[in-house]
Protein backbone atom coordinates (compact mmCIF):
# COMPACT_ATOMS: atom_id res chain seq x y z
CA MET A 1 0.45 2.70 -12.06
CA LEU A 2 -2.97 3.24 -13.67
CA ALA A 3 -2.51 -0.01 -15.58
CA LEU A 4 -1.82 -1.83 -12.40
CA LEU A 5 -4.86 -0.29 -10.69
CA GLY A 6 -7.03 -1.50 -13.64
CA ALA A 7 -5.54 -4.96 -13.28
CA PHE A 8 -6.29 -4.90 -9.53
CA ALA A 9 -9.93 -4.00 -10.55
CA LEU A 10 -10.44 -6.72 -13.13
CA LEU A 11 -8.50 -9.79 -11.89
CA PRO A 12 -10.60 -10.07 -8.72
CA MET A 13 -13.63 -10.66 -10.87
CA LEU A 14 -11.98 -13.64 -12.54
CA LEU A 15 -10.67 -15.28 -9.36
CA PRO A 16 -13.88 -17.04 -8.38
CA TRP A 17 -13.97 -18.85 -11.85
CA LEU A 18 -10.30 -19.60 -11.53
CA VAL A 19 -10.57 -21.06 -7.96
CA ALA A 20 -13.48 -23.27 -9.12
CA ARG A 21 -11.13 -24.66 -11.99
CA ILE A 22 -7.79 -25.07 -10.21
CA GLY A 23 -8.60 -24.74 -6.45
CA ALA A 24 -6.42 -22.97 -3.99
CA ARG A 25 -3.55 -22.84 -6.58
CA ALA A 26 -5.39 -19.72 -8.00
CA PHE A 27 -3.79 -17.84 -5.08
CA TYR A 28 -0.46 -18.15 -6.94
CA VAL A 29 -2.07 -16.49 -9.94
CA ALA A 30 -3.53 -13.77 -7.72
CA ALA A 31 -0.11 -13.17 -6.06
CA LEU A 32 1.44 -12.27 -9.44
CA LEU A 33 -0.36 -8.93 -9.60
CA PRO A 34 1.03 -7.59 -6.17
CA ILE A 35 4.45 -9.12 -7.26
CA ALA A 36 4.22 -7.10 -10.54
CA ALA A 37 3.22 -3.95 -8.57
CA PHE A 38 6.14 -4.55 -6.20
CA ALA A 39 8.57 -4.94 -9.12
CA TYR A 40 7.16 -1.78 -10.78
CA THR A 41 7.74 0.06 -7.50
CA VAL A 42 11.37 -1.27 -7.25
CA ILE A 43 12.07 -0.18 -10.75
CA GLN A 44 10.91 3.28 -9.82
CA THR A 45 13.43 3.46 -6.93
CA PRO A 46 16.19 5.40 -8.72
CA ALA A 47 13.81 8.07 -10.02
CA VAL A 48 12.09 8.45 -6.59
CA LEU A 49 15.35 8.57 -4.63
CA ALA A 50 16.73 11.13 -7.14
CA GLY A 51 13.83 13.36 -6.28
CA ASP A 52 11.70 12.73 -9.27
CA THR A 53 8.13 12.08 -8.79
CA PRO A 54 6.49 9.49 -11.20
CA PHE A 55 3.04 10.87 -12.07
CA GLU A 56 0.08 9.44 -14.25
CA SER A 57 -3.24 11.02 -14.63
CA PHE A 58 -6.55 10.24 -16.32
CA ASP A 59 -9.58 12.52 -16.37
CA TRP A 60 -12.17 10.47 -14.66
CA ILE A 61 -15.14 12.83 -14.12
CA PRO A 62 -14.07 16.05 -15.99
CA PRO A 63 -17.10 18.23 -15.21
CA LEU A 64 -16.33 17.83 -11.46
CA GLY A 65 -12.56 18.08 -11.78
CA ILE A 66 -12.02 14.51 -10.53
CA GLU A 67 -9.09 12.66 -12.14
CA LEU A 68 -7.33 9.44 -11.35
CA SER A 69 -4.03 10.86 -10.56
CA MET A 70 -1.29 8.67 -9.07
CA ARG A 71 2.08 9.92 -7.97
CA MET A 72 4.88 8.18 -6.31
CA ASP A 73 6.93 10.36 -3.85
CA THR A 74 9.15 8.91 -1.36
CA LEU A 75 6.46 8.10 1.28
CA SER A 76 4.10 6.53 -1.17
CA TRP A 77 7.00 4.65 -2.63
CA VAL A 78 7.79 3.11 0.84
CA MET A 79 4.17 2.40 1.45
CA ALA A 80 3.61 0.87 -1.95
CA LEU A 81 6.59 -1.52 -1.36
CA ILE A 82 4.99 -2.51 2.01
CA VAL A 83 1.46 -2.94 0.63
CA THR A 84 2.40 -4.88 -2.42
CA GLY A 85 5.09 -6.94 -0.70
CA VAL A 86 2.82 -7.95 2.20
CA GLY A 87 -0.01 -8.50 -0.13
CA ALA A 88 1.93 -10.94 -2.26
CA LEU A 89 3.04 -12.80 0.82
CA VAL A 90 -0.41 -13.13 2.17
CA LEU A 91 -1.72 -14.40 -1.09
CA LEU A 92 1.05 -16.91 -1.25
CA TYR A 93 0.31 -18.08 2.34
CA CYS A 94 -3.35 -18.54 1.35
CA ARG A 95 -2.41 -21.04 -1.14
CA TRP A 96 -1.14 -23.30 1.71
CA TYR A 97 -3.93 -22.24 4.21
CA PHE A 98 -6.84 -23.03 1.92
CA ARG A 99 -5.38 -26.24 0.40
CA GLY A 100 -8.24 -28.70 0.13
CA LYS A 101 -10.93 -26.24 1.08
CA THR A 102 -13.52 -25.10 -1.44
CA GLU A 103 -16.35 -23.30 0.20
CA ASN A 104 -16.32 -19.54 -0.49
CA VAL A 105 -12.60 -19.59 -1.38
CA GLY A 106 -13.25 -17.96 -4.63
CA GLN A 107 -15.11 -15.07 -3.07
CA PHE A 108 -12.40 -14.74 -0.41
CA SER A 109 -9.56 -14.64 -2.94
CA ALA A 110 -11.35 -12.01 -4.94
CA VAL A 111 -12.07 -9.82 -1.92
CA LEU A 112 -8.34 -10.17 -0.67
CA LEU A 113 -6.90 -9.26 -4.03
CA ALA A 114 -9.40 -6.37 -4.36
CA PHE A 115 -8.30 -5.20 -0.82
CA ALA A 116 -4.72 -5.31 -1.84
CA GLY A 117 -5.55 -3.29 -5.02
CA ALA A 118 -7.44 -0.70 -2.91
CA MET A 119 -4.52 -0.28 -0.53
CA TYR A 120 -2.07 0.18 -3.43
CA GLY A 121 -4.48 2.95 -4.90
CA LEU A 122 -4.74 4.44 -1.39
CA VAL A 123 -1.02 4.92 -1.04
CA ILE A 124 -0.30 6.31 -4.45
CA THR A 125 -3.36 8.47 -5.30
CA ASP A 126 -2.82 12.19 -5.61
CA ASP A 127 -6.50 13.34 -5.59
CA LEU A 128 -8.33 13.91 -2.31
CA VAL A 129 -11.74 12.77 -3.62
CA VAL A 130 -10.18 9.54 -4.99
CA LEU A 131 -8.27 9.05 -1.73
CA VAL A 132 -11.52 9.06 0.13
CA MET A 133 -13.05 6.63 -2.19
CA PHE A 134 -10.09 4.26 -1.85
CA TRP A 135 -10.31 4.63 1.96
CA GLU A 136 -14.00 3.68 1.96
CA LEU A 137 -13.34 0.80 -0.40
CA THR A 138 -10.74 -0.66 2.06
CA SER A 139 -13.28 -0.18 4.78
CA VAL A 140 -15.93 -2.22 2.94
CA LEU A 141 -13.41 -4.86 1.88
CA SER A 142 -12.09 -5.10 5.39
CA TYR A 143 -15.65 -5.75 6.56
CA LEU A 144 -16.04 -8.52 3.92
CA LEU A 145 -12.73 -10.12 4.89
CA ILE A 146 -13.63 -10.10 8.61
CA GLY A 147 -16.97 -11.58 7.84
CA PHE A 148 -15.43 -14.54 6.02
């Protein structure tokens, strides 16, 4: 889960460059990340339905007791499936929608993928401070998407 969140943080920074090179086909590349997160969530299905709770944690700011802790209980499992599935479908649709367009498409693709990552983090986080941070990140990214 943490590795996927890291990828959701890094790949959006590369998308403007990729869009400049291959155009709207970069949305196919961007869609691979939510598809991978969806597949990971599907793989966790037996454990989640058996009552186990997959959990990962990383001490982020130890003096303040803030850690990046992700857990997947039944509700977060369902929400992760929705967020990653819809995110992948939207990115695939964007490939068709932005065909032939070039102005600001790189920026839009980066913000859209970052939004999908923020939503994924929002539904699987287990720390209240990090939850608020993901919530605010989705607000800022929503504003940027609406502004496009």
